[in-house]
Short mmCIF file of C-alpha atoms in Angstrom, two decimals:
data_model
loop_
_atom_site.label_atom_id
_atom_site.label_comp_id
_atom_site.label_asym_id
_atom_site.label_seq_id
_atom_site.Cartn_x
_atom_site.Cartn_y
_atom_site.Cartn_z
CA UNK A 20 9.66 -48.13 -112.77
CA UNK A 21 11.70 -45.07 -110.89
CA UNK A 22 11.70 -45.83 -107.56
CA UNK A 23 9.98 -42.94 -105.31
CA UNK A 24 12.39 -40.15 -104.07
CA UNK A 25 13.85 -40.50 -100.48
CA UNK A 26 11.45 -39.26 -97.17
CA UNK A 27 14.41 -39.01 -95.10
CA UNK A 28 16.57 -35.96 -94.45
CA UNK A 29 20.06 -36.40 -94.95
CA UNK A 30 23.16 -34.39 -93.30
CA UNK A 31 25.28 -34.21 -95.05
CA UNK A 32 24.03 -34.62 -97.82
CA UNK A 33 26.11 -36.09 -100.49
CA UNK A 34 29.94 -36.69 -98.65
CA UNK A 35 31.00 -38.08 -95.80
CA UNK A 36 34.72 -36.68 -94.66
CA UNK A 37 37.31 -38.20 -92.72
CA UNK A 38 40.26 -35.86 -91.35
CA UNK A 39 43.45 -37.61 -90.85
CA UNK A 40 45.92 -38.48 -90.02
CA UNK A 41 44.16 -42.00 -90.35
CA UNK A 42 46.64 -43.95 -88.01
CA UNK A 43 43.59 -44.04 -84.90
CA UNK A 44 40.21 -44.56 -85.53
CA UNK A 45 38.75 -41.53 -87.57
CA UNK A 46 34.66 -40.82 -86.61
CA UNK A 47 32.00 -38.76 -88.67
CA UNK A 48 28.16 -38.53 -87.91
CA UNK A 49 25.49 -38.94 -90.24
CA UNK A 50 21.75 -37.39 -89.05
CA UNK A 51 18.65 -38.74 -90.55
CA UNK A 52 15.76 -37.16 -89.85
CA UNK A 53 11.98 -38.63 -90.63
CA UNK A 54 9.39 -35.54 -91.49
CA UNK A 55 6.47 -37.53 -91.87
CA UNK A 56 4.35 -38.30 -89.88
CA UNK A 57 5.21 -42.49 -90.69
CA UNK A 58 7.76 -44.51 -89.17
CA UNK A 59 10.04 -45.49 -91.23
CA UNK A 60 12.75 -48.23 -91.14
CA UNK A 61 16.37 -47.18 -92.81
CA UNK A 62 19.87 -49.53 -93.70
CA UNK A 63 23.23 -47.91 -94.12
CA UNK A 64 25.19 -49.49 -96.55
CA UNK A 65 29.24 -49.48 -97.68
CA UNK A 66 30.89 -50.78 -100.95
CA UNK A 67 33.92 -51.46 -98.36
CA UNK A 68 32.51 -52.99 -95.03
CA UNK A 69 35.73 -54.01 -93.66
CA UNK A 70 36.75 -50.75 -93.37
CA UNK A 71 33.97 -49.18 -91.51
CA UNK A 72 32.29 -49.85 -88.61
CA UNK A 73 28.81 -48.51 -88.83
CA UNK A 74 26.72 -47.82 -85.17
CA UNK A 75 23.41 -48.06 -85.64
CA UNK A 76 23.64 -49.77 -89.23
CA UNK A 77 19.51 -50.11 -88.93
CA UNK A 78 17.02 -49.52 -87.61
CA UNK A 79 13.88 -47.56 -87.57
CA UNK A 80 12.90 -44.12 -87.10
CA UNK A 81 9.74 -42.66 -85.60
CA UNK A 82 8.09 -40.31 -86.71
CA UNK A 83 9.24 -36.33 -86.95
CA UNK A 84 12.06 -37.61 -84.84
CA UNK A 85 15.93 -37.83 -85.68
CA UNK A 86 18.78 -40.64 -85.56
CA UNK A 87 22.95 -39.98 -85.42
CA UNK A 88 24.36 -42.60 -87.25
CA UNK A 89 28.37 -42.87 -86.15
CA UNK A 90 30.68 -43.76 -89.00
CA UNK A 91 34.08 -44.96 -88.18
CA UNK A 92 36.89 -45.78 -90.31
CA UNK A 93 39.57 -48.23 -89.39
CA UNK A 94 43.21 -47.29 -89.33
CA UNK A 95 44.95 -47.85 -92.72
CA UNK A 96 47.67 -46.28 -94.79
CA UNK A 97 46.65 -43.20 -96.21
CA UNK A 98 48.17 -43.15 -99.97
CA UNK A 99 47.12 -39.19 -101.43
CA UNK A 100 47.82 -40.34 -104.94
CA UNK A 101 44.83 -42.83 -104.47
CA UNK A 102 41.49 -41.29 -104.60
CA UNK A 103 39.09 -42.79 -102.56
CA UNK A 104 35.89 -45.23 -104.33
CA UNK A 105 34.04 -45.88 -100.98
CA UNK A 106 30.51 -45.11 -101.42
CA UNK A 107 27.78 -45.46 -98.64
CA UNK A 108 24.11 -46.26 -99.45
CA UNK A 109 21.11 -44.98 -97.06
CA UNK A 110 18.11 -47.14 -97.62
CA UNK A 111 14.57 -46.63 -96.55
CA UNK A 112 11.05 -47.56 -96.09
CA UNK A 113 8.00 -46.90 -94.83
CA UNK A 114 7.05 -49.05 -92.11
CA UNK A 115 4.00 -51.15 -92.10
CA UNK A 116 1.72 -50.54 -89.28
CA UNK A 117 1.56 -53.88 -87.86
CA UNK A 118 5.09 -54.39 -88.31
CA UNK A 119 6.97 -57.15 -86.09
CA UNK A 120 9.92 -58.39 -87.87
CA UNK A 121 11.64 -55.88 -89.40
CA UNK A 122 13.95 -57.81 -91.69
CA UNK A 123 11.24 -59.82 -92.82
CA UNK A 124 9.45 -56.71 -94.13
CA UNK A 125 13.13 -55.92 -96.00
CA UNK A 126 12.61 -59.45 -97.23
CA UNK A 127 9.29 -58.76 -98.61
CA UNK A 128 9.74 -55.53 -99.70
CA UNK A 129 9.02 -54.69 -103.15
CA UNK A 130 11.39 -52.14 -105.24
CA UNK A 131 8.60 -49.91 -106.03
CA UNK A 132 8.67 -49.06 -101.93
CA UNK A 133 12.48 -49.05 -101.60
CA UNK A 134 14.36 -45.39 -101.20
CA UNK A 135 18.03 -44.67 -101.14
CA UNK A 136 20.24 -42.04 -101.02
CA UNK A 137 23.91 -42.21 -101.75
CA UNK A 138 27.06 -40.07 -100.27
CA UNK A 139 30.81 -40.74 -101.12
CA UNK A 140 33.77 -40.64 -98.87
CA UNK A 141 36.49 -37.91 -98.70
CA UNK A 142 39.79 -38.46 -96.89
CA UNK A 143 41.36 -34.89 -95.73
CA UNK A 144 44.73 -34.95 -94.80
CA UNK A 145 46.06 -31.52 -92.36
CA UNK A 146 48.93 -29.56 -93.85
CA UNK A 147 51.96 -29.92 -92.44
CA UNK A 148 51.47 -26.46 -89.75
CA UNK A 149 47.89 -27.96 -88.60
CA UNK A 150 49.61 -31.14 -87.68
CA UNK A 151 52.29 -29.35 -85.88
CA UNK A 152 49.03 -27.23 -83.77
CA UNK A 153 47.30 -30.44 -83.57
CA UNK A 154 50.09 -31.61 -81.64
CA UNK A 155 51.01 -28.67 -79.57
CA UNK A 156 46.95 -28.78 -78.53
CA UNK A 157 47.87 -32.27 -77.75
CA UNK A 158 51.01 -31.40 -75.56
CA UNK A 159 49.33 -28.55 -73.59
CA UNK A 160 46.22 -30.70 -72.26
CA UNK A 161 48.42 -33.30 -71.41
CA UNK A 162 50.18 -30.64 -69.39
CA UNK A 163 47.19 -29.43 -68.02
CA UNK A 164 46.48 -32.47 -66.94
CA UNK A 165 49.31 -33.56 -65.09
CA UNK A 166 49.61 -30.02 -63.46
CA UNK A 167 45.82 -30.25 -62.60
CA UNK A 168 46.37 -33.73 -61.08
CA UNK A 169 49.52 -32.78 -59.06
CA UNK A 170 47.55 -29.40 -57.98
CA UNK A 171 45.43 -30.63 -55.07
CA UNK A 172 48.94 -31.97 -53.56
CA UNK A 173 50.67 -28.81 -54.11
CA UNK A 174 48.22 -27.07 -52.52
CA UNK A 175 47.76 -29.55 -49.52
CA UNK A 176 51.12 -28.82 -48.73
CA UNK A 177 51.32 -24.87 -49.38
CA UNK A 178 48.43 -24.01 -46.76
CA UNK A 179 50.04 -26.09 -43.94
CA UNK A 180 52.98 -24.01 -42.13
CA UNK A 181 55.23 -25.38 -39.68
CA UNK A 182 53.34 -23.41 -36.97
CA UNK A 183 49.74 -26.14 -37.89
CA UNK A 184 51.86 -28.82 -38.24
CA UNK A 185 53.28 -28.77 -34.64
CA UNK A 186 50.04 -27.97 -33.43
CA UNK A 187 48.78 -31.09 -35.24
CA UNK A 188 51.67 -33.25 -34.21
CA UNK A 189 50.95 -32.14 -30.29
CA UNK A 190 47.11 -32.91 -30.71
CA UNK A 191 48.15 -36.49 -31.93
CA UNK A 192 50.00 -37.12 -28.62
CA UNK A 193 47.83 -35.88 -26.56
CA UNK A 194 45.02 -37.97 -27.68
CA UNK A 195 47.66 -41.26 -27.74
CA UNK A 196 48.22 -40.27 -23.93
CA UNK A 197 44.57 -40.15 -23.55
CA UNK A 198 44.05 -43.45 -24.52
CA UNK A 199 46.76 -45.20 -22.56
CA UNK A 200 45.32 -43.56 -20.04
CA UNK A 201 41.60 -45.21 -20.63
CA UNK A 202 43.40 -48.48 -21.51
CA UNK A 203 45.33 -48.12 -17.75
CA UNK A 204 41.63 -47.61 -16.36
CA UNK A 205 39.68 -50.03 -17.81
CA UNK A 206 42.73 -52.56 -16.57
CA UNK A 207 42.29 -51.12 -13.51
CA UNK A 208 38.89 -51.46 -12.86
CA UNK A 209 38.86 -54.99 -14.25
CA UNK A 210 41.24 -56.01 -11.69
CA UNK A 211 38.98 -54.27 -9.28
CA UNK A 212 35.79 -56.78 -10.20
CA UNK A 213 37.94 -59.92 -10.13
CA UNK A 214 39.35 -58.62 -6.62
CA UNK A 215 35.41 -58.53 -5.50
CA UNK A 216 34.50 -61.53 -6.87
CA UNK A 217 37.14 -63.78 -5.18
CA UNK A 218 36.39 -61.45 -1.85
CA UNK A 219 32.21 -62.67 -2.35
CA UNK A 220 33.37 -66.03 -3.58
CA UNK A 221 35.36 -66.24 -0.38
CA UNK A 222 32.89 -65.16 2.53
CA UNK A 223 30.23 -67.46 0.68
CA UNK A 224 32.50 -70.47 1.59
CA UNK A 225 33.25 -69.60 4.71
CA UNK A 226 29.65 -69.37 5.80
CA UNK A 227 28.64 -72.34 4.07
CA UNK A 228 31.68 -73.95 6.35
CA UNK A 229 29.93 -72.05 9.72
CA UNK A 230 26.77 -73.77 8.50
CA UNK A 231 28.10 -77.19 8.27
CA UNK A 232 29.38 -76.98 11.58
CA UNK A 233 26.47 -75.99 13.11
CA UNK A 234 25.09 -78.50 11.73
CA UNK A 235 27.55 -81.08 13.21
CA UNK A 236 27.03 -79.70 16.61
CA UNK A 237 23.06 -79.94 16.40
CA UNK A 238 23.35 -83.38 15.26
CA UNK A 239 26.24 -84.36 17.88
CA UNK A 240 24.15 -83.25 20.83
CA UNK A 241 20.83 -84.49 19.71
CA UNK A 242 22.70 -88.29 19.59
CA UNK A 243 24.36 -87.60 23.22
CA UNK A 244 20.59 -86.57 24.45
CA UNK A 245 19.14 -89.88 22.76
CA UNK A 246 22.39 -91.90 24.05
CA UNK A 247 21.89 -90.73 27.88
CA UNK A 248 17.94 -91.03 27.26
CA UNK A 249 18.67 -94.75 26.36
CA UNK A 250 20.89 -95.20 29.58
CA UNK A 251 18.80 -93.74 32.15
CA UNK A 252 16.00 -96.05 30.69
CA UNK A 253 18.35 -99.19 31.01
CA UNK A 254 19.59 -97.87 34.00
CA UNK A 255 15.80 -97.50 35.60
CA UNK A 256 15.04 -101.14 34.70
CA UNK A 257 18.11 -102.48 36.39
CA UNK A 258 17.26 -100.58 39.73
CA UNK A 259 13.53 -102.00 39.45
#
Protein backbone atom coordinates (compact mmCIF):
# COMPACT_ATOMS: atom_id res chain seq x y z
CA UNK A 1 0.00 0.00 0.00
CA UNK A 2 1.51 3.69 -1.08
CA UNK A 3 1.90 5.44 1.82
CA UNK A 4 -0.20 8.90 1.84
CA UNK A 5 1.69 11.99 0.40
CA UNK A 6 3.44 14.36 2.94
CA UNK A 7 1.08 17.31 4.96
CA UNK A 8 4.07 19.20 5.72
CA UNK A 9 5.61 22.04 3.73
CA UNK A 10 9.07 21.72 3.00
CA UNK A 11 11.82 24.60 2.25
CA UNK A 12 13.72 23.72 0.47
CA UNK A 13 12.39 21.40 -1.02
CA UNK A 14 14.52 18.70 -2.36
CA UNK A 15 18.52 19.92 -1.36
CA UNK A 16 20.04 20.99 1.41
CA UNK A 17 23.47 23.14 0.58
CA UNK A 18 26.45 23.64 2.51
CA UNK A 19 28.95 26.55 1.36
CA UNK A 20 32.47 25.96 2.28
CA UNK A 21 35.11 26.14 2.99
CA UNK A 22 34.08 23.22 5.43
CA UNK A 23 37.06 23.68 7.94
CA UNK A 24 34.33 25.47 10.83
CA UNK A 25 31.08 24.34 11.37
CA UNK A 26 28.90 24.96 8.16
CA UNK A 27 24.83 25.74 9.16
CA UNK A 28 21.67 25.52 6.81
CA UNK A 29 17.92 25.84 7.94
CA UNK A 30 15.23 23.68 7.04
CA UNK A 31 11.36 25.25 7.58
CA UNK A 32 8.49 22.95 8.00
CA UNK A 33 5.40 24.29 8.00
CA UNK A 34 1.95 22.33 9.15
CA UNK A 35 -1.27 23.69 6.96
CA UNK A 36 -3.74 21.72 8.57
CA UNK A 37 -5.51 22.33 10.92
CA UNK A 38 -3.89 18.85 12.97
CA UNK A 39 -0.88 18.70 14.92
CA UNK A 40 1.40 16.80 13.66
CA UNK A 41 4.60 15.16 15.03
CA UNK A 42 7.81 15.12 12.44
CA UNK A 43 11.63 13.16 12.70
CA UNK A 44 14.56 14.36 10.68
CA UNK A 45 16.61 11.73 9.61
CA UNK A 46 20.49 11.35 8.01
CA UNK A 47 22.13 8.32 6.21
CA UNK A 48 25.41 9.92 7.94
CA UNK A 49 24.58 10.99 11.64
CA UNK A 50 28.03 11.51 12.68
CA UNK A 51 28.39 14.15 10.52
CA UNK A 52 25.49 16.29 11.35
CA UNK A 53 24.19 17.65 14.19
CA UNK A 54 20.51 18.12 13.81
CA UNK A 55 18.59 20.94 16.39
CA UNK A 56 15.38 20.12 16.84
CA UNK A 57 15.69 16.44 15.36
CA UNK A 58 11.74 16.00 16.59
CA UNK A 59 9.29 17.09 17.62
CA UNK A 60 5.83 18.22 16.94
CA UNK A 61 4.21 20.92 15.17
CA UNK A 62 0.94 22.69 15.88
CA UNK A 63 -1.23 23.45 13.83
CA UNK A 64 -0.93 26.24 10.78
CA UNK A 65 2.24 27.06 12.61
CA UNK A 66 6.00 26.70 11.41
CA UNK A 67 9.36 25.04 12.84
CA UNK A 68 13.31 26.02 11.69
CA UNK A 69 15.09 23.01 11.86
CA UNK A 70 19.14 23.97 12.05
CA UNK A 71 21.37 21.59 10.16
CA UNK A 72 24.99 21.62 10.91
CA UNK A 73 27.74 19.84 9.38
CA UNK A 74 30.92 18.97 11.16
CA UNK A 75 34.29 20.05 9.88
CA UNK A 76 35.86 17.47 7.48
CA UNK A 77 38.05 17.43 4.43
CA UNK A 78 36.33 18.56 1.54
CA UNK A 79 37.53 16.14 -1.49
CA UNK A 80 35.60 17.87 -4.98
CA UNK A 81 36.26 14.69 -6.87
CA UNK A 82 33.88 12.94 -4.30
CA UNK A 83 30.29 13.63 -4.78
CA UNK A 84 28.40 13.73 -1.86
CA UNK A 85 25.65 10.45 -0.89
CA UNK A 86 24.21 12.11 2.31
CA UNK A 87 20.57 12.02 2.16
CA UNK A 88 18.18 13.43 4.91
CA UNK A 89 14.70 11.94 5.56
CA UNK A 90 11.68 14.22 7.01
CA UNK A 91 9.15 11.99 8.62
CA UNK A 92 5.67 12.75 9.73
CA UNK A 93 2.45 12.06 11.36
CA UNK A 94 -0.57 13.11 12.40
CA UNK A 95 -0.87 13.35 15.98
CA UNK A 96 -3.42 11.56 17.97
CA UNK A 97 -5.57 13.73 20.03
CA UNK A 98 -4.95 12.29 23.31
CA UNK A 99 -1.43 11.97 22.65
CA UNK A 100 1.12 11.70 25.73
CA UNK A 101 4.13 9.87 24.71
CA UNK A 102 5.18 10.78 21.61
CA UNK A 103 7.67 8.04 20.81
CA UNK A 104 5.35 5.55 21.85
CA UNK A 105 2.88 6.70 19.18
CA UNK A 106 6.17 6.33 16.60
CA UNK A 107 6.29 2.90 18.17
CA UNK A 108 2.81 2.12 17.35
CA UNK A 109 2.52 3.73 14.33
CA UNK A 110 1.40 1.88 11.43
CA UNK A 111 3.05 2.49 7.76
CA UNK A 112 -0.19 3.28 6.24
CA UNK A 113 0.00 6.72 8.61
CA UNK A 114 3.74 7.33 8.11
CA UNK A 115 4.87 10.41 5.59
CA UNK A 116 8.31 11.32 4.45
CA UNK A 117 9.95 13.51 2.36
CA UNK A 118 13.51 13.24 1.25
CA UNK A 119 16.27 16.09 0.28
CA UNK A 120 20.00 15.39 -0.60
CA UNK A 121 23.04 17.31 0.39
CA UNK A 122 25.16 19.64 -1.83
CA UNK A 123 28.62 20.82 -0.80
CA UNK A 124 29.52 24.33 -2.64
CA UNK A 125 32.89 25.26 -2.58
CA UNK A 126 33.67 29.53 -3.37
CA UNK A 127 35.97 30.19 -6.30
CA UNK A 128 39.11 31.19 -5.63
CA UNK A 129 38.13 35.49 -5.91
CA UNK A 130 35.01 34.85 -3.40
CA UNK A 131 37.40 33.38 -0.94
CA UNK A 132 39.79 36.17 -1.35
CA UNK A 133 36.33 38.83 -0.63
CA UNK A 134 35.30 36.50 2.00
CA UNK A 135 38.41 37.26 3.63
CA UNK A 136 38.86 40.88 2.98
CA UNK A 137 34.99 41.13 4.58
CA UNK A 138 36.65 39.26 7.29
CA UNK A 139 39.69 41.70 7.69
CA UNK A 140 37.62 44.94 7.53
CA UNK A 141 35.11 44.01 10.51
CA UNK A 142 37.85 42.96 12.44
CA UNK A 143 39.18 46.42 11.77
CA UNK A 144 36.11 47.95 12.53
CA UNK A 145 36.12 46.45 15.48
CA UNK A 146 39.23 47.21 16.99
CA UNK A 147 38.93 50.91 15.74
CA UNK A 148 35.34 50.97 17.23
CA UNK A 149 36.68 49.58 20.55
CA UNK A 150 39.71 51.96 20.77
CA UNK A 151 37.19 54.94 19.66
CA UNK A 152 35.58 55.86 22.98
CA UNK A 153 39.38 56.28 24.29
CA UNK A 154 40.39 58.34 21.46
CA UNK A 155 37.76 60.45 21.91
CA UNK A 156 38.03 60.70 25.81
CA UNK A 157 41.23 62.09 25.24
CA UNK A 158 40.57 64.49 22.11
CA UNK A 159 37.77 66.64 23.97
CA UNK A 160 39.97 67.25 27.08
CA UNK A 161 42.55 70.28 26.43
CA UNK A 162 45.20 71.21 28.68
CA UNK A 163 43.15 74.31 29.67
CA UNK A 164 40.12 71.36 31.52
CA UNK A 165 42.71 69.41 32.66
CA UNK A 166 44.34 72.07 34.95
CA UNK A 167 41.10 73.17 35.90
CA UNK A 168 40.38 69.56 36.92
CA UNK A 169 43.70 69.00 38.54
CA UNK A 170 43.07 72.43 40.76
CA UNK A 171 39.44 71.22 41.72
CA UNK A 172 41.09 67.91 43.03
CA UNK A 173 43.27 69.92 45.48
CA UNK A 174 41.04 72.03 46.54
CA UNK A 175 38.63 69.48 47.67
CA UNK A 176 41.88 67.34 49.32
CA UNK A 177 42.50 70.73 51.29
CA UNK A 178 38.94 70.72 52.19
CA UNK A 179 39.03 67.64 53.79
CA UNK A 180 42.17 68.00 55.85
CA UNK A 181 40.61 70.78 56.85
CA UNK A 182 37.27 68.83 58.23
CA UNK A 183 39.63 66.06 59.43
CA UNK A 184 41.71 69.10 61.53
CA UNK A 185 38.09 70.06 62.90
CA UNK A 186 36.57 67.14 63.84
CA UNK A 187 40.15 66.48 65.84
CA UNK A 188 39.65 69.58 67.17
CA UNK A 189 36.46 69.45 68.51
CA UNK A 190 37.03 65.96 69.88
CA UNK A 191 39.75 67.23 71.94
CA UNK A 192 37.37 69.92 72.95
CA UNK A 193 34.69 67.18 74.57
CA UNK A 194 37.43 65.19 76.31
CA UNK A 195 38.80 68.68 77.69
CA UNK A 196 35.01 69.13 79.19
CA UNK A 197 34.62 65.95 80.38
CA UNK A 198 37.79 65.77 82.60
CA UNK A 199 36.82 69.66 83.58
CA UNK A 200 32.95 68.03 84.84
CA UNK A 201 34.68 64.89 85.98
CA UNK A 202 36.89 67.14 88.03
CA UNK A 203 34.47 69.68 89.88
CA UNK A 204 32.20 66.50 90.60
CA UNK A 205 35.10 65.19 92.83
CA UNK A 206 35.87 68.05 94.34
CA UNK A 207 32.39 68.61 95.67
CA UNK A 208 31.89 65.20 96.60
CA UNK A 209 35.34 65.91 98.73
CA UNK A 210 33.49 69.43 100.22
CA UNK A 211 30.67 67.04 101.10
CA UNK A 212 32.64 64.56 102.96
CA UNK A 213 34.09 67.12 104.95
CA UNK A 214 31.15 68.61 105.95
CA UNK A 215 30.22 65.73 106.90
CA UNK A 216 33.25 65.13 109.21
CA UNK A 217 32.70 68.42 110.83
CA UNK A 218 28.87 67.72 111.61
CA UNK A 219 29.75 64.50 113.03
CA UNK A 220 32.96 65.88 115.02
CA UNK A 221 30.91 68.52 116.80
CA UNK A 222 27.84 66.53 117.45
CA UNK A 223 30.43 63.90 119.55
CA UNK A 224 32.17 67.07 121.38
CA UNK A 225 28.37 68.29 122.30
CA UNK A 226 27.50 64.61 123.57
CA UNK A 227 31.18 64.37 125.22
CA UNK A 228 30.73 67.81 127.30
CA UNK A 229 26.88 66.78 127.81
CA UNK A 230 28.28 63.56 129.50
CA UNK A 231 30.78 65.68 131.69
CA UNK A 232 28.63 68.29 132.97
CA UNK A 233 26.25 65.36 134.00
CA UNK A 234 29.21 63.56 135.88
CA UNK A 235 30.37 66.69 136.91
CA UNK A 236 26.70 67.69 138.53
CA UNK A 237 26.63 64.40 140.46
CA UNK A 238 30.02 64.89 141.98
CA UNK A 239 29.05 68.48 143.28
CA UNK A 240 25.68 66.91 144.74
Amino acid sequence: MARPEQVLLLEPQHELKFRGPFSDVVTTNLKLSNPTDRNVCFKVKTTAPRRYCVRPNSGIIDAGTSINVSVMLQPFDYDPNEKSKHKFMVQSMLAPPDMTDMEGVWKEAKPEELMDSKLRCVFELPAENEKTHDMDNKITSSLLKSESSALPQKLMSSTLDDGEVKKIMEECKRLQMEAQRLREENKQIREDDGLRMRKSNMMSQHASVGMKREEGLSARTIALIVLFFVLGVIVGKLVL
